[in-house]
Amino acid sequence: MEESGLETTTKRGNRPFIWLEMRTVMISLCILATGLGISLVVILSMKNQKDPQQLALENLCLTKDCVKAAARLMDAMNTKVDPCDNFYDFACGGWKRLNPIPEDSSSYSTFEQLRNQLQSLLKDLLESEISDEENISIQKAKILYSSCMNKSLLEDRDLSPLRIFLDELGGWPVVDINWNESNFNLYSLMSKLRLYNNNIFVYMWVSTDEKNSSTNIIQIDQGDLGMPSADYFTSKEHEDKLNAYKKFAENVAITLGATSSEAEKQIEEAIKLEIQIANITEPSEGRRDYETMYKKFTIEELTNKLPEFDWLKYLTETFSAANITLTTEQPVVVYALDFLTNLVQILKVTPKKTLANYLVWRIIMNRVNNLPKKYRDMKKDYHERIFGQQSETPRWRECATFVADNLGNAIGRLFIANYFDEEAKKSAKEMIHNIREAFNELLHEVEWMDSSTIEVAQEKANAIVERIGYPPYILNDTVLTNMYYHVDYQADFYFENVLTTIRWNAMINLKQLGQPVDNEEWLTPPAVVNAFYSSTKNEILFPAGILQPPFYSKGYPKFMNYGGIGMVIGHEITHGFDDKGRQYDKDGNLKQWWDDVVIERFKNQTQCMIEQYGNYLVPEANMNLNGIITQGENIADNGGLKQAFRAYEHWKKKTGGKEQTLPGLSSYTPEQMFFLNFAHVWCGSMRREAAINRIQTNHHSPGRFRVIGPLQNSPEFSQVFNCKQGSYMNPEQKCTVW
């Protein structure tokens, strides 16, 4: 469900919140004045029956969240736009004017506003005084945050922590005149870097075996690149990005002691190596058929297949750090055999110095954020070229994000205790039940699938496990203490604290080998604004962080909740049946459970959607969307909206469906308000660089098309807003999968 980018709010970015508060106050004053006027009429007329104005007031939802929602929705709208001409511009046309992108952000949206608000709450929790009565894991989270925020000590220590770390890695040739290639071992260095979660050349991890969802197995895939997209290395149109990337590396090398000439020469060779790797990297478009990608070998078989690389040495050295012994019979799953075949040929002929320079640069690049400001500033031009980000993220946000990402259950325990409404779990559970029923009903309306496959698909839908809010085990002091037992932090050693955290995370992953899959373990901590589907667990998950306005409030009318979190619930359910999810059975195993005819029909349905989204022009980039890499998310968006609206309609029939309206928006029907809140969630804007990066790398369509695409395919939307057939929002051709 992710909407990419954790952004911040600068002084300029705060203005919309001030205006929102003013607008809320104005609406409240109007309501109060109306109420006083009605009271006066009643007193003067001495009538027993209710005045029409009083009835109108009673039909308004006047909870705090409703008043805020009304202000937020009206501020974002541009009512001069006909909703049938462009519903995104109608619902979001005023949003950008009141919500300029902060300088430290590459994009900004309603989704990101909620993330920013949540991070502010986490900041307050992390900055509260440490108490001896708190769980030790919570104390550790606060110490880690405090060490990150100690800017004066960070400046005083300068580069000394990084230099010590580089010595442990064997040095960086470009800055170390005493570096000796006879001491270099590719497998040892790759193993060391993997223990700090750097997956360079190859991506290796332990996770659920896709074909046996009860066991964990070693998995190998193509490695990460230093820039977000292989195109940034290989395409002439992105030459400015590649040059900024090179300059970033050169400046870091010079800062650490390299001469300008050596930095330029040696970094150039390292980047040439990375360009070679980018050229053999398999693009996302060709990596959607997991059955074809999945190749299982023993280490011995993999070595025989690719003898130029010592797989046993690399894997044995890595896992020995976790006290795990491997043999040549150890099974591994490979997902990028062609890539690895080409990679080992490149590594075989590349000089050791170039290999070392590239590998060490990649880990230094990731650690620049943990250095004093003058070194962090060296990445400024690079970040501006890639993302359009014009200034550094505020320190507190960087620190809160790092703690939340790594000690999420500790800080999540605090978040739950202070900010989460348990009523949200009950409401979400009820909505999941209703939306699952809607999915099953719609499933029987699918014309391209035969009845026997529909029955099996319904079994899978009914087998989906739901997780809401937070895992119960984080409330257990013993469990929470043991969760972070192996990490200890010192307030004066931030750089070392970061390395400790990263290495500990790597150890947790490696130690899963040989252990059964823990089906009770959550995919995410609670204080996260996102939602998830796991194909190997057949599980949907809605953390506490997303069960907030504008997605959900117990004070909202149902049309708001179904248009918000309801669509998200449907989206995640549909992921079990998108082009990737449909490859897994109800038990989470990669298995063909559709016959070839049904698969071919499914592909025909999805092709319509691929072409629809591929024809959308992203105005910020003047580029078309990639309909192939976004197809899974687009299928989920379309299915989620359809299910949520069907479930809302059923709720109205069951309950009588009489709902209060929002102040200032009473001219809109509940059904229209459903679609309005759905659209509002995706209001936002992007810088040109961010838009290009998103098109190249992100599997989610930009917010504009997460609104327009599903609504153009929705007959219900066109009926609700009376859009004529052939209008932009009601095209004659509609795409539907589920």
XYZ file of C-alpha atoms in Angstrom:
738
model
C 0.000 0.000 0.000
C 3.047 2.136 0.397
C 3.114 5.751 -0.747
C 6.837 6.335 -1.162
C 8.924 8.868 0.660
C 9.223 9.783 4.301
C 9.260 13.550 4.137
C 9.575 16.377 6.583
C 7.813 19.657 7.260
C 9.824 22.851 7.105
C 8.667 26.258 8.285
C 6.966 26.761 4.923
C 5.437 23.323 5.173
C 3.812 24.207 8.480
C 1.582 26.859 6.951
C -1.061 24.409 5.701
C -1.458 23.070 9.231
C -1.946 26.592 10.578
C -4.519 27.285 7.862
C -6.197 23.971 8.561
C -6.526 24.886 12.221
C -7.948 28.311 11.291
C -10.386 26.708 8.872
C -11.459 24.248 11.561
C -12.052 27.089 14.006
C -14.057 29.011 11.399
C -16.259 25.991 10.693
C -16.752 25.441 14.407
C -17.724 29.094 14.926
C -20.211 28.894 12.065
C -21.733 25.778 13.596
C -21.923 27.490 16.986
C -23.562 30.592 15.485
C -26.050 28.445 13.608
C -26.833 26.582 16.796
C -27.424 29.824 18.725
C -29.678 31.111 15.959
C -31.727 27.940 16.021
C -32.058 28.136 19.804
C -33.323 31.704 19.528
C -35.890 30.710 16.883
C -37.100 27.858 19.052
C -37.466 30.075 22.117
C -39.265 32.826 20.233
C -41.658 30.548 18.396
C -42.364 28.353 21.457
C -42.761 25.355 19.141
C -42.494 21.780 20.299
C -41.573 20.346 16.908
C -38.044 20.635 15.495
C -37.235 23.521 13.196
C -35.880 22.552 9.720
C -32.627 24.343 10.563
C -32.321 22.294 13.726
C -32.891 19.101 11.758
C -30.163 20.175 9.326
C -27.790 20.737 12.221
C -28.578 17.333 13.682
C -27.666 15.774 10.338
C -24.153 17.187 10.625
C -21.303 15.173 12.088
C -19.737 17.583 14.570
C -17.101 15.396 16.166
C -13.637 16.934 16.327
C -12.394 14.580 13.589
C -15.386 15.336 11.346
C -14.857 19.092 11.601
C -11.152 18.675 10.864
C -11.927 16.348 7.960
C -14.391 18.824 6.474
C -11.787 21.592 6.612
C -9.134 19.334 5.122
C -11.337 18.127 2.279
C -12.629 21.583 1.373
C -9.155 23.106 1.441
C -7.907 20.452 -0.973
C -10.809 20.722 -3.432
C -11.133 22.846 -6.545
C -14.880 23.026 -7.110
C -14.381 24.956 -10.352
C -13.355 21.634 -11.915
C -16.127 19.326 -13.066
C -15.595 16.001 -11.246
C -16.386 14.189 -14.515
C -13.609 16.084 -16.322
C -10.863 15.169 -13.846
C -11.743 13.925 -10.378
C -8.198 14.234 -9.094
C -8.129 17.939 -9.947
C -11.601 18.321 -8.424
C -10.638 16.605 -5.145
C -7.004 17.745 -4.955
C -6.782 20.877 -7.099
C -6.298 23.177 -4.110
C -3.958 20.919 -2.169
C -0.665 21.899 -3.767
C -1.228 25.634 -3.270
C -1.649 25.197 0.476
C 0.938 22.456 0.855
C 4.179 23.386 -0.938
C 6.833 20.693 -1.013
C 9.262 21.319 1.875
C 12.842 21.986 0.788
C 14.092 18.839 2.495
C 11.543 16.686 0.646
C 11.280 15.390 -2.889
C 7.502 15.019 -2.719
C 4.656 15.801 -0.374
C 1.203 14.275 0.015
C -1.665 13.666 2.415
C -0.122 10.264 3.053
C 3.206 11.857 3.931
C 1.555 14.446 6.158
C 0.229 11.616 8.303
C 3.690 10.044 8.400
C 5.183 13.355 9.477
C 2.600 13.758 12.217
C 3.317 10.256 13.475
C 7.076 10.955 13.482
C 6.457 14.065 15.565
C 4.664 11.900 18.120
C 7.579 9.452 18.145
C 9.980 12.351 18.649
C 8.077 13.427 21.759
C 8.128 9.877 23.101
C 11.850 9.436 22.439
C 12.725 12.782 24.008
C 10.813 12.065 27.200
C 12.950 11.397 30.251
C 14.231 7.857 30.723
C 12.573 6.132 33.662
C 13.958 3.121 35.530
C 10.423 1.751 35.542
C 10.349 1.579 31.746
C 11.105 -1.636 29.934
C 14.847 -1.855 29.241
C 14.183 -2.019 25.481
C 12.383 1.331 25.621
C 15.353 2.764 27.530
C 17.680 1.478 24.796
C 15.554 3.177 22.123
C 15.823 6.496 23.956
C 19.600 6.136 24.402
C 20.033 5.378 20.707
C 17.963 8.439 19.801
C 19.886 10.631 22.259
C 23.250 9.525 20.853
C 22.015 10.363 17.355
C 20.900 13.816 18.475
C 24.222 14.684 20.167
C 25.432 16.893 17.320
C 28.301 18.535 19.216
C 29.887 15.193 20.058
C 29.328 14.025 16.482
C 31.299 17.050 15.267
C 34.064 16.582 17.872
C 34.695 12.962 16.908
C 34.900 13.939 13.227
C 36.066 11.056 11.008
C 37.791 8.963 13.665
C 34.984 6.340 14.007
C 34.834 5.891 10.221
C 38.616 5.522 9.931
C 38.607 2.785 12.572
C 35.794 1.016 10.745
C 37.668 1.216 7.421
C 40.738 -0.340 9.041
C 38.568 -3.251 10.196
C 37.436 -3.741 6.594
C 41.032 -3.809 5.334
C 41.267 -0.200 4.181
C 40.104 1.752 1.136
C 42.770 1.611 -1.589
C 42.035 5.066 -2.960
C 43.023 6.678 0.370
C 45.418 4.054 1.739
C 48.861 4.207 0.094
C 49.865 1.082 2.038
C 46.989 -1.012 0.726
C 48.315 -4.357 -0.512
C 46.285 -6.452 -2.897
C 47.930 -9.646 -1.628
C 45.912 -9.166 1.572
C 42.642 -8.740 -0.302
C 40.076 -11.533 -0.372
C 36.853 -10.858 -2.268
C 34.777 -13.386 -0.332
C 35.955 -12.158 3.073
C 35.161 -8.534 2.237
C 31.768 -9.404 0.759
C 31.021 -11.411 3.892
C 32.019 -8.531 6.188
C 29.820 -6.141 4.252
C 26.884 -8.585 4.339
C 27.192 -8.618 8.134
C 26.407 -4.893 7.934
C 23.414 -5.549 5.647
C 25.200 -4.434 2.491
C 24.150 -6.664 -0.400
C 26.722 -5.706 -3.002
C 27.235 -7.858 -6.131
C 24.805 -10.462 -4.738
C 21.764 -10.050 -2.491
C 21.788 -12.871 0.041
C 19.312 -13.366 2.874
C 17.385 -16.015 4.810
C 13.633 -16.168 4.400
C 10.646 -18.419 3.805
C 11.110 -20.975 1.051
C 8.583 -19.867 -1.563
C 7.712 -23.502 -2.330
C 7.599 -24.658 1.287
C 6.212 -21.838 3.411
C 6.954 -23.604 6.705
C 10.759 -23.541 6.328
C 13.493 -20.917 6.004
C 16.160 -21.159 3.337
C 19.161 -19.210 1.996
C 18.094 -17.040 -0.950
C 20.296 -15.316 -3.525
C 19.380 -12.581 -5.976
C 21.052 -9.803 -7.933
C 22.709 -7.191 -5.748
C 21.820 -3.574 -5.121
C 23.298 -0.665 -7.059
C 24.534 2.612 -5.595
C 21.857 4.608 -7.422
C 18.136 3.703 -7.414
C 17.911 2.622 -11.054
C 20.234 0.793 -13.458
C 19.123 3.329 -16.094
C 20.939 6.046 -14.159
C 24.193 4.249 -14.996
C 23.447 3.211 -18.559
C 21.288 5.934 -20.146
C 22.745 9.095 -21.679
C 19.755 11.118 -20.536
C 20.791 10.499 -16.911
C 24.436 11.471 -17.379
C 24.077 14.362 -14.924
C 23.065 11.913 -12.199
C 26.016 9.640 -12.901
C 28.403 12.602 -12.801
C 26.946 13.767 -9.474
C 27.345 10.240 -8.107
C 30.998 10.110 -9.213
C 31.701 13.535 -7.747
C 30.145 12.492 -4.456
C 32.487 9.479 -4.262
C 35.521 11.550 -5.272
C 34.818 14.220 -2.657
C 34.499 11.620 0.086
C 37.771 10.010 -0.988
C 39.585 13.370 -1.029
C 38.199 14.207 2.408
C 39.610 10.940 3.725
C 43.069 11.733 2.336
C 43.191 10.812 -1.351
C 44.824 13.166 -3.826
C 42.499 14.717 -6.402
C 44.164 12.857 -9.267
C 44.060 9.453 -7.555
C 40.482 9.987 -6.434
C 39.384 10.819 -9.957
C 41.281 7.902 -11.516
C 40.398 5.168 -9.020
C 36.772 6.201 -8.539
C 36.375 6.264 -12.323
C 37.467 2.617 -12.479
C 35.104 1.676 -9.645
C 32.171 3.357 -11.390
C 33.029 1.644 -14.676
C 32.684 -1.638 -12.801
C 29.287 -0.568 -11.490
C 28.186 0.409 -14.997
C 29.064 -3.111 -16.157
C 26.951 -4.550 -13.354
C 24.085 -2.188 -14.176
C 24.180 -3.412 -17.764
C 23.597 -7.021 -16.693
C 21.006 -6.197 -14.005
C 17.649 -7.694 -14.906
C 14.927 -5.006 -15.142
C 11.796 -5.192 -12.995
C 9.588 -5.802 -16.030
C 11.082 -9.281 -16.462
C 10.988 -10.240 -12.782
C 7.300 -10.890 -12.163
C 7.043 -14.624 -12.901
C 8.365 -16.187 -9.695
C 7.870 -19.750 -10.896
C 10.318 -19.104 -13.731
C 12.776 -17.200 -11.527
C 12.864 -19.763 -8.696
C 15.863 -22.115 -9.035
C 16.823 -24.417 -6.167
C 20.347 -25.834 -5.835
C 22.643 -27.230 -3.215
C 25.770 -25.143 -2.680
C 27.692 -27.867 -4.519
C 25.315 -27.707 -7.489
C 25.508 -23.918 -7.597
C 29.305 -24.113 -7.511
C 29.284 -26.563 -10.400
C 26.955 -24.237 -12.282
C 29.055 -21.125 -11.560
C 32.535 -22.397 -10.654
C 34.205 -18.992 -11.060
C 32.775 -17.920 -7.691
C 33.515 -19.758 -4.436
C 29.978 -19.922 -3.064
C 30.900 -22.195 -0.172
C 33.616 -19.839 1.054
C 31.397 -16.750 0.834
C 28.416 -18.381 2.511
C 30.429 -20.296 5.125
C 32.316 -17.185 6.197
C 29.112 -15.173 6.428
C 27.131 -17.729 8.426
C 30.032 -18.581 10.738
C 29.490 -15.151 12.332
C 26.070 -16.461 13.396
C 27.617 -19.740 14.624
C 26.026 -21.693 11.785
C 28.003 -24.366 9.939
C 27.186 -25.019 6.290
C 28.009 -27.978 4.072
C 28.013 -28.368 0.309
C 24.591 -30.030 0.638
C 22.976 -26.873 2.034
C 20.060 -25.863 -0.248
C 19.834 -22.347 -1.656
C 17.277 -20.651 -3.893
C 18.531 -18.449 -6.716
C 16.302 -15.851 -8.412
C 18.690 -14.296 -10.943
C 20.739 -17.075 -12.514
C 21.443 -15.177 -15.738
C 22.632 -12.140 -13.783
C 24.950 -14.262 -11.622
C 26.307 -16.058 -14.689
C 27.341 -12.711 -16.167
C 28.491 -11.286 -12.840
C 31.065 -13.967 -12.100
C 32.663 -13.341 -15.500
C 32.989 -9.619 -14.702
C 34.432 -10.264 -11.234
C 36.950 -12.743 -12.643
C 38.661 -10.127 -14.826
C 38.320 -7.056 -12.585
C 41.492 -5.939 -10.734
C 41.428 -6.494 -6.971
C 42.027 -2.816 -6.271
C 38.937 -1.870 -8.292
C 36.851 -4.490 -6.515
C 37.990 -3.220 -3.116
C 37.478 0.429 -4.039
C 33.937 -0.246 -5.214
C 32.883 -2.450 -2.306
C 34.248 -0.096 0.351
C 32.777 2.959 -1.380
C 29.334 1.406 -1.220
C 29.436 0.937 2.544
C 30.964 4.396 3.083
C 28.172 5.882 0.990
C 25.631 4.403 3.381
C 27.498 5.705 6.441
C 27.873 9.337 5.356
C 24.592 10.079 7.138
C 26.271 9.116 10.411
C 29.078 11.680 10.019
C 29.338 15.407 10.901
C 27.382 17.896 8.799
C 30.269 19.034 6.590
C 30.567 15.475 5.299
C 26.824 14.973 4.967
C 26.762 18.134 2.844
C 28.927 16.358 0.245
C 25.914 14.338 -0.869
C 23.756 17.461 -1.339
C 24.255 17.843 -5.105
C 23.812 14.107 -5.643
C 20.549 14.007 -3.680
C 19.260 17.065 -5.498
C 20.006 15.460 -8.883
C 18.386 12.160 -7.969
C 15.453 13.211 -5.791
C 15.185 16.995 -6.089
C 15.745 17.316 -2.337
C 17.100 20.815 -1.724
C 18.137 20.656 1.923
C 18.978 18.101 4.569
C 16.265 16.318 6.523
C 16.025 17.723 10.085
C 18.251 15.819 12.462
C 15.449 14.807 14.806
C 13.541 13.221 11.929
C 16.589 11.255 10.761
C 17.139 10.003 14.304
C 13.499 9.151 15.016
C 13.264 7.284 11.708
C 16.386 5.238 12.428
C 15.138 4.231 15.880
C 11.644 3.415 14.596
C 13.068 1.339 11.729
C 15.345 -0.703 13.987
C 13.763 -0.768 17.465
C 10.231 -0.444 16.180
C 8.553 -2.687 18.721
C 10.123 -0.820 21.646
C 8.957 2.589 20.456
C 5.743 0.935 19.224
C 4.969 -0.125 22.801
C 5.106 3.549 23.828
C 3.027 4.635 20.835
C 0.301 2.102 21.603
C 0.159 3.119 25.252
C -0.116 6.826 24.500
C -1.896 7.265 21.181
C -3.724 4.159 19.965
C -7.470 3.748 20.364
C -8.322 0.077 20.903
C -11.736 0.711 19.344
C -9.904 0.959 15.997
C -9.035 -2.757 16.147
C -12.672 -3.754 16.584
C -13.842 -1.470 13.775
C -11.093 -2.617 11.407
C -11.914 -6.259 12.107
C -15.562 -5.645 11.265
C -14.625 -3.848 8.067
C -12.243 -6.647 7.026
C -15.109 -9.115 7.461
C -17.440 -6.985 5.323
C -14.861 -6.309 2.621
C -13.823 -9.968 2.441
C -17.514 -10.797 1.903
C -17.631 -8.199 -0.864
C -14.541 -9.722 -2.494
C -16.113 -13.182 -2.442
C -19.317 -11.800 -3.926
C -17.419 -10.002 -6.689
C -15.364 -13.140 -7.275
C -18.516 -14.953 -8.380
C -19.172 -12.148 -10.886
C -15.827 -12.644 -12.631
C -16.540 -13.870 -16.156
C -13.046 -14.931 -17.231
C -12.596 -17.525 -14.448
C -14.277 -20.935 -14.353
C -16.425 -21.947 -11.385
C -14.002 -24.517 -9.940
C -11.143 -21.991 -9.865
C -13.475 -19.414 -8.307
C -14.184 -21.845 -5.471
C -10.451 -22.370 -4.820
C -9.858 -18.614 -4.991
C -12.589 -18.105 -2.404
C -10.878 -20.664 -0.159
C -7.702 -18.592 -0.388
C -9.565 -15.365 0.376
C -11.214 -16.941 3.415
C -7.859 -18.287 4.591
C -6.223 -14.835 4.677
C -4.973 -14.121 8.186
C -5.674 -10.605 9.467
C -3.440 -8.684 11.868
C -4.548 -5.311 13.202
C -2.902 -2.627 15.323
C 0.029 -4.287 17.083
C 1.342 -7.730 18.018
C 0.153 -8.701 21.523
C 3.610 -9.952 22.464
C 5.081 -6.440 22.660
C 2.976 -5.850 25.780
C 4.843 -8.699 27.487
C 7.849 -7.207 29.317
C 9.889 -10.393 29.139
C 9.348 -10.795 25.393
C 10.132 -7.140 24.684
C 13.289 -7.266 26.825
C 14.523 -10.410 25.066
C 13.752 -8.916 21.672
C 16.588 -6.381 22.017
C 18.649 -8.224 24.616
C 21.738 -8.470 22.397
C 22.072 -4.762 21.628
C 23.646 -2.314 24.036
C 24.164 1.365 23.368
C 26.495 3.996 24.764
C 25.276 7.586 24.754
C 28.603 8.968 23.480
C 29.202 6.543 20.605
C 26.567 7.145 17.963
C 28.544 5.803 14.972
C 29.303 2.584 16.836
C 25.666 2.345 17.945
C 24.598 2.418 14.302
C 27.031 -0.357 13.379
C 25.870 -2.412 16.371
C 22.255 -2.045 15.261
C 22.916 -2.964 11.638
C 25.039 -5.973 12.533
C 22.448 -7.162 15.053
C 19.749 -6.997 12.365
C 21.964 -9.029 10.034
C 22.486 -11.637 12.747
C 18.756 -11.946 13.379
C 18.220 -12.691 9.705
C 21.044 -15.219 9.365
C 20.013 -17.077 12.517
C 16.629 -17.881 10.985
C 18.356 -20.572 8.931
C 17.375 -23.970 10.258
C 14.497 -22.487 12.260
C 10.818 -23.016 11.395
C 8.944 -20.008 10.030
C 7.384 -18.035 12.874
C 3.839 -17.389 11.680
C 3.089 -15.207 14.700
C 5.879 -12.750 13.960
C 4.622 -9.492 12.459
C 6.053 -8.057 9.252
C 6.214 -4.559 10.721
C 6.181 -2.692 14.038
C 2.980 -0.811 15.032
C 3.979 2.851 14.534
C 4.012 2.676 10.725
C 1.775 4.444 8.204
C 1.384 1.618 5.742
C -0.382 -1.704 5.199
C 0.946 -5.043 4.029
C 0.188 -8.361 2.380
C 2.503 -11.365 2.691
C 2.178 -13.911 -0.103
C 4.071 -16.649 1.786
C 1.920 -16.185 4.905
C -1.282 -15.259 3.049
C -1.648 -12.499 5.603
C -2.860 -8.896 5.636
C -1.531 -6.471 8.229
C -2.744 -3.023 9.281
C -0.444 -1.438 11.881
C -1.704 1.105 14.384
C -0.029 3.953 12.512
C -2.431 3.777 9.555
C -5.576 3.512 11.691
C -5.672 7.305 11.976
C -7.359 10.154 10.047
C -7.757 10.555 7.101
C -7.911 6.762 6.748
C -9.940 6.029 9.850
C -11.622 7.615 12.875
C -14.267 6.203 15.167
C -15.860 9.658 14.934
C -16.198 9.491 11.134
C -19.318 8.549 9.201
C -18.932 5.155 7.534
C -18.501 6.672 4.068
C -15.260 8.250 5.269
C -13.898 5.054 6.812
C -14.859 2.831 3.896
C -13.409 5.334 1.402
C -10.232 5.525 3.507
C -9.070 2.425 5.378
C -11.755 0.336 3.632
C -10.090 0.832 0.275
C -6.718 -0.027 1.884
C -8.165 -3.279 3.274
C -9.521 -4.225 -0.141
C -6.193 -3.280 -1.725
C -4.280 -5.690 0.527
C -6.788 -8.519 0.026
C -6.475 -8.066 -3.743
C -2.683 -8.416 -3.534
C -3.313 -12.091 -2.898
C -4.736 -12.240 -6.432
C -2.616 -9.760 -8.408
C -0.055 -10.896 -11.021
C 2.382 -11.973 -8.286
C 0.046 -12.958 -5.452
C -2.030 -15.253 -7.650
C 1.073 -17.484 -8.031
C 0.771 -18.563 -4.346
C -1.830 -20.921 -2.904
C -3.846 -20.433 0.283
C -0.989 -21.830 2.377
C 1.527 -19.384 0.930
C 3.326 -21.819 -1.365
C 4.511 -20.895 -4.855
C 2.359 -23.270 -6.860
C 0.271 -23.242 -10.028
C -3.276 -23.602 -8.766
C -4.936 -22.176 -11.894
C -4.990 -24.063 -15.178
C -3.248 -22.609 -18.236
C -6.480 -21.382 -19.817
C -7.433 -19.331 -16.746
C -3.900 -17.922 -16.494
C -4.063 -16.804 -20.120
C -7.421 -15.114 -19.529
C -6.016 -13.380 -16.455
C -3.110 -12.061 -18.501
C -5.554 -10.701 -21.085
C -7.413 -8.831 -18.335
C -4.219 -7.415 -16.844
C -2.931 -6.374 -20.270
C -5.825 -3.936 -20.507
C -4.703 -2.340 -17.258
C -1.020 -2.346 -18.288
C -1.931 -0.395 -21.412
C -4.306 1.941 -19.561
C -1.693 3.004 -17.008
C 1.131 2.925 -19.550
C -0.691 5.646 -21.492
C -0.808 8.045 -18.522
C 1.604 10.967 -18.875
C 3.153 12.086 -15.586
C 3.175 15.890 -15.967
C 6.032 16.530 -13.522
C 8.388 14.325 -15.569
C 6.785 14.554 -19.017
C 7.135 10.762 -19.120
C 4.630 7.949 -19.337
C 4.057 5.549 -16.461
C 5.448 2.045 -16.685
C 2.292 -0.056 -16.777
C 4.211 -3.309 -16.388
C 6.071 -2.699 -13.137
C 3.027 -0.958 -11.586
C 0.476 -3.599 -12.633
C 0.331 -5.402 -9.267
C -0.388 -2.218 -7.336
C -2.825 -0.988 -9.973
C -4.759 -4.264 -9.829
C -4.876 -3.917 -6.027
C -6.021 -0.274 -6.198
C -8.838 -1.122 -8.607
C -9.966 -4.189 -6.686
C -9.687 -2.451 -3.323
C -11.881 0.455 -4.375
C -14.534 -1.822 -5.877
C -14.683 -4.047 -2.769
C -14.795 -1.124 -0.340
C -17.665 0.542 -2.189
C -19.598 -2.747 -2.442
C -19.077 -3.354 1.287
C -20.236 0.189 2.101
C -23.397 -0.280 0.049
C -24.083 -3.558 1.867
C -23.563 -1.859 5.230
C -26.148 0.768 4.302
C -28.702 -1.864 3.330
C -28.159 -3.849 6.524
C -28.332 -0.886 8.890
C -30.665 1.509 7.122
C -27.606 3.587 6.285
C -28.760 6.952 7.655
C -25.550 8.942 8.071
C -24.626 12.430 9.148
C -22.853 14.642 6.642
C -19.743 16.773 7.132
C -20.175 20.511 7.783
C -19.814 22.544 4.604
C -20.178 19.423 2.431
C -23.848 18.568 2.959
C -24.597 19.053 -0.757
C -22.690 15.832 -1.486
C -24.309 12.427 -1.067
C -22.682 9.814 1.187
C -21.623 7.876 -1.923
C -19.971 10.964 -3.379
C -18.227 11.564 -0.049
C -16.904 7.993 -0.159
C -15.116 8.750 -3.426
C -14.013 12.180 -2.239
C -12.221 10.795 0.809
C -10.728 7.996 -1.294
C -9.227 10.594 -3.621
C -8.099 12.905 -0.829
C -5.727 10.276 0.565
C -3.677 10.565 -2.642
C -3.513 14.364 -2.950
C 0.098 15.444 -3.343
C 2.864 16.754 -5.568
C 6.387 15.781 -6.645
C 9.482 17.488 -7.876
C 10.569 16.602 -11.409
C 13.516 14.504 -10.181
C 11.302 12.585 -7.777
C 8.767 11.923 -10.526
C 11.458 10.525 -12.843
C 12.853 8.358 -10.048
C 9.383 7.113 -9.198
C 8.600 6.137 -12.786
C 11.926 4.307 -13.036
C 11.832 2.444 -9.732
C 8.487 2.481 -7.907
C 5.845 -0.213 -8.234
C 3.140 2.256 -7.156
C 1.575 4.737 -9.555
C 1.741 8.411 -8.514
C -1.230 9.606 -6.444
C -2.881 11.338 -9.408
C -3.263 8.027 -11.215
C -4.114 6.022 -8.102
C -7.252 8.198 -8.201
C -7.933 8.554 -11.917
C -7.177 4.948 -12.936
C -9.564 3.107 -10.593
C -12.325 5.723 -10.992
C -12.188 5.588 -14.784
C -12.773 1.844 -14.445
C -15.615 2.264 -11.940
C -19.210 2.301 -13.267
C -20.333 3.042 -9.696
C -18.328 6.259 -9.613
C -19.741 7.461 -12.935
C -23.254 6.685 -11.755
C -22.778 8.518 -8.447
C -21.431 11.657 -10.147
C -23.626 11.371 -13.275
C -20.649 11.336 -15.631
C -21.650 10.974 -19.253
C -20.228 8.028 -21.155
C -17.236 9.207 -23.156
C -16.226 11.859 -20.617
C -12.656 11.691 -19.258
C -13.749 10.018 -16.025
C -16.182 7.653 -17.776
C -14.371 6.270 -20.833
C -16.137 3.665 -22.917
C -13.363 1.120 -22.433
C -12.939 0.018 -18.840
C -10.393 -2.422 -17.467
C -11.277 -4.870 -14.738
C -9.522 -7.851 -13.202
C -11.322 -8.427 -9.890
